[in-house]
Coordinates of N, CA and C in Angstrom, one line a residue:
M265 N -8.1 9.4 -14.2 CA -7.7 10.0 -12.9 C -6.4 9.4 -12.5
A266 N -5.6 10.3 -11.9 CA -4.2 9.9 -11.5 C -4.4 9.0 -10.2
A267 N -3.4 8.1 -10.0 CA -3.4 7.2 -8.9 C -3.2 8.1 -7.6
P268 N -3.8 7.7 -6.5 CA -3.5 8.5 -5.3 C -2.1 8.4 -4.8
P269 N -1.6 9.4 -4.1 CA -0.2 9.4 -3.7 C 0.0 8.3 -2.7
E270 N 1.2 7.7 -2.7 CA 1.6 6.6 -1.8 C 2.4 7.2 -0.6
I271 N 2.1 6.7 0.6 CA 2.8 7.1 1.8 C 3.3 5.8 2.5
A272 N 4.2 6.1 3.5 CA 4.6 5.0 4.4 C 4.4 5.6 5.8
V273 N 4.2 4.6 6.7 CA 4.2 5.0 8.2 C 5.3 4.3 8.8
V274 N 6.1 5.1 9.5 CA 7.2 4.6 10.3 C 6.8 4.6 11.8
G275 N 6.6 3.4 12.3 CA 6.0 3.2 13.7 C 4.8 2.3 13.5
A276 N 4.7 1.4 14.4 CA 3.6 0.4 14.3 C 3.0 0.0 15.7
G277 N 3.3 0.9 16.7 CA 2.8 0.6 18.0 C 1.3 0.7 18.2
L278 N 0.9 0.7 19.5 CA -0.5 0.8 19.8 C -1.1 2.1 19.3
F279 N -0.4 3.2 19.4 CA -1.0 4.5 18.9 C -1.3 4.4 17.4
V280 N -0.4 3.8 16.6 CA -0.6 3.6 15.2 C -1.8 2.7 14.9
Q281 N -1.8 1.6 15.7 CA -2.9 0.6 15.5 C -4.3 1.1 15.9
T282 N -4.4 1.9 16.9 CA -5.7 2.2 17.5 C -6.1 3.6 17.1
E283 N -5.2 4.5 16.7 CA -5.6 5.9 16.4 C -5.2 6.3 15.0
Y284 N -4.0 6.1 14.6 CA -3.5 6.6 13.3 C -4.1 5.9 12.1
I285 N -4.1 4.6 12.1 CA -4.7 3.8 11.0 C -6.1 4.2 10.8
P286 N -6.9 4.2 11.9 CA -8.4 4.6 11.7 C -8.5 6.0 11.1
R287 N -7.7 6.9 11.4 CA -7.8 8.3 10.9 C -7.4 8.2 9.4
L288 N -6.3 7.5 9.1 CA -5.9 7.3 7.6 C -7.1 6.7 6.9
A289 N -7.7 5.7 7.5 CA -8.8 5.0 6.8 C -9.9 6.0 6.4
E290 N -10.1 7.0 7.1 CA -11.1 8.0 6.8 C -10.9 8.8 5.5
I291 N -9.6 8.8 5.1 CA -9.2 9.5 3.9 C -8.6 8.5 2.9
S292 N -9.0 7.2 3.0 CA -8.4 6.2 2.1 C -8.6 6.4 0.7
D293 N -9.6 7.3 0.3 CA -9.8 7.6 -1.1 C -8.8 8.6 -1.6
L294 N -8.1 9.2 -0.7 CA -7.1 10.3 -1.1 C -5.7 9.8 -1.2
L295 N -5.4 8.7 -0.6 CA -4.0 8.2 -0.5 C -3.9 6.7 -0.5
T296 N -2.8 6.2 -0.8 CA -2.5 4.8 -0.6 C -1.4 4.6 0.4
L297 N -1.7 3.7 1.4 CA -0.7 3.4 2.4 C 0.1 2.2 1.9
K298 N 1.3 2.4 1.5 CA 2.1 1.4 0.8 C 2.9 0.5 1.8
Y299 N 3.4 1.2 2.9 CA 4.2 0.4 3.9 C 3.9 0.9 5.3
I300 N 4.1 -0.1 6.2 CA 4.2 0.2 7.6 C 5.5 -0.4 8.1
W301 N 6.3 0.4 8.8 CA 7.6 -0.1 9.3 C 7.6 -0.1 10.8
S302 N 8.3 -1.1 11.3 CA 8.6 -1.1 12.8 C 10.0 -1.7 13.0
R303 N 10.5 -1.6 14.1 CA 11.8 -2.2 14.4 C 11.6 -3.7 14.4
T304 N 10.4 -4.3 14.8 CA 10.3 -5.7 14.8 C 9.2 -6.2 13.8
E305 N 9.4 -7.4 13.3 CA 8.5 -7.9 12.3 C 7.1 -8.1 12.9
E306 N 7.1 -8.5 14.2 CA 5.8 -8.8 14.9 C 4.9 -7.5 14.9
S307 N 5.5 -6.4 15.3 CA 4.7 -5.2 15.4 C 4.3 -4.7 14.0
S308 N 5.2 -4.8 13.0 CA 4.8 -4.4 11.7 C 3.7 -5.3 11.1
R309 N 3.7 -6.5 11.3 CA 2.7 -7.4 10.8 C 1.3 -7.2 11.5
A310 N 1.4 -6.9 12.8 CA 0.1 -6.6 13.6 C -0.5 -5.3 13.0
A311 N 0.2 -4.3 12.7 CA -0.3 -3.1 12.2 C -0.8 -3.2 10.8
V312 N -0.1 -4.0 10.0 CA -0.5 -4.3 8.6 C -1.8 -5.0 8.6
E313 N -2.0 -6.0 9.5 CA -3.2 -6.7 9.6 C -4.4 -5.8 9.8
I314 N -4.3 -4.8 10.6 CA -5.4 -3.8 10.8 C -5.5 -2.9 9.6
A315 N -4.4 -2.5 9.0 CA -4.5 -1.5 7.9 C -5.0 -2.1 6.6
E316 N -4.7 -3.4 6.4 CA -5.1 -3.9 5.1 C -6.6 -4.0 4.9
Q317 N -7.4 -3.8 5.9 CA -8.9 -3.7 5.8 C -9.2 -2.5 4.9
H318 N -8.4 -1.5 5.0 CA -8.7 -0.2 4.3 C -7.7 0.0 3.2
F319 N -6.6 -0.6 3.3 CA -5.5 -0.4 2.3 C -5.0 -1.7 1.8
P320 N -5.7 -2.4 0.9 CA -5.2 -3.7 0.4 C -3.9 -3.5 -0.2
G321 N -3.0 -4.5 0.0 CA -1.7 -4.4 -0.6 C -0.6 -3.7 0.3
V322 N -1.0 -3.1 1.4 CA 0.0 -2.5 2.3 C 1.0 -3.6 2.7
E323 N 2.2 -3.2 2.7 CA 3.3 -4.1 3.0 C 3.9 -3.8 4.3
C324 N 4.4 -4.9 5.0 CA 5.1 -4.6 6.3 C 6.6 -4.6 6.0
K325 N 7.2 -3.7 6.7 CA 8.7 -3.6 6.6 C 9.2 -3.5 8.1
W326 N 10.4 -4.1 8.3 CA 10.9 -4.0 9.6 C 12.4 -4.0 9.6
G327 N 13.0 -3.6 10.6 CA 14.5 -3.5 10.8 C 15.2 -2.6 9.8
E328 N 16.5 -2.7 9.8 CA 17.3 -1.7 9.1 C 17.0 -1.8 7.6
Q329 N 16.9 -3.1 7.1 CA 16.7 -3.3 5.6 C 15.3 -2.7 5.2
G330 N 14.3 -2.9 6.0 CA 13.0 -2.4 5.7 C 13.0 -0.9 5.7
L331 N 13.7 -0.2 6.6 CA 13.8 1.2 6.6 C 14.6 1.7 5.4
N332 N 15.6 1.0 5.0 CA 16.3 1.4 3.7 C 15.4 1.2 2.5
D333 N 14.6 0.2 2.5 CA 13.7 0.0 1.4 C 12.7 1.2 1.2
I334 N 12.2 1.7 2.4 CA 11.3 2.9 2.4 C 12.1 4.1 1.9
I335 N 13.3 4.3 2.5 CA 14.0 5.5 2.1 C 14.3 5.6 0.6
Q336 N 14.6 4.4 0.0 CA 15.0 4.4 -1.4 C 13.8 4.3 -2.3
D337 N 12.6 4.2 -1.8 CA 11.4 4.1 -2.7 C 11.0 5.5 -3.2
A338 N 11.3 5.8 -4.4 CA 11.0 7.1 -5.0 C 9.5 7.3 -5.3
S339 N 8.7 6.3 -5.2 CA 7.3 6.4 -5.5 C 6.5 7.0 -4.3
L340 N 7.2 7.1 -3.1 CA 6.5 7.6 -1.9 C 6.5 9.1 -2.0
L341 N 5.3 9.7 -1.7 CA 5.2 11.1 -1.6 C 5.6 11.6 -0.2
A342 N 5.3 10.8 0.8 CA 5.5 11.2 2.2 C 5.8 10.0 3.1
V343 N 6.5 10.2 4.2 CA 6.7 9.2 5.2 C 6.3 9.9 6.5
A344 N 5.3 9.3 7.2 CA 4.8 9.8 8.5 C 5.6 9.0 9.6
V345 N 6.3 9.7 10.4 CA 7.0 9.2 11.6 C 6.0 9.3 12.7
V346 N 5.4 8.3 13.2 CA 4.3 8.3 14.1 C 4.8 7.8 15.5
L347 N 4.7 8.7 16.5 CA 5.0 8.4 17.8 C 3.8 8.6 18.7
A348 N 3.7 7.9 19.8 CA 2.6 8.1 20.7 C 2.6 9.6 21.1
S349 N 1.5 10.2 21.4 CA 1.4 11.6 21.6 C 2.2 12.0 22.8
Q350 N 2.4 11.2 23.8 CA 3.2 11.6 25.0 C 4.7 11.7 24.7
A351 N 5.1 11.0 23.6 CA 6.5 11.0 23.2 C 6.8 12.2 22.3
Q352 N 5.8 12.9 21.7 CA 6.1 13.9 20.8 C 6.4 15.2 21.4

């Protein structure tokens, strides 16, 4: 069986931590969450701490270099840009 597709999440705020990651966890057999990015290391690490319960090996990325790493990773099928619902 082929490996599940890999995705990244751009955004690591409260909405990602409390709503988005739990929804992704419900379909963790269908995809691999490879990265979570935030502007700050602290936010990225907090979200990864929650996500790694369902996605072992998820990596935190932050800042400009982290975003460049995600953009240049050809193994990613998708990147979800996740904003709080009131900002969308």
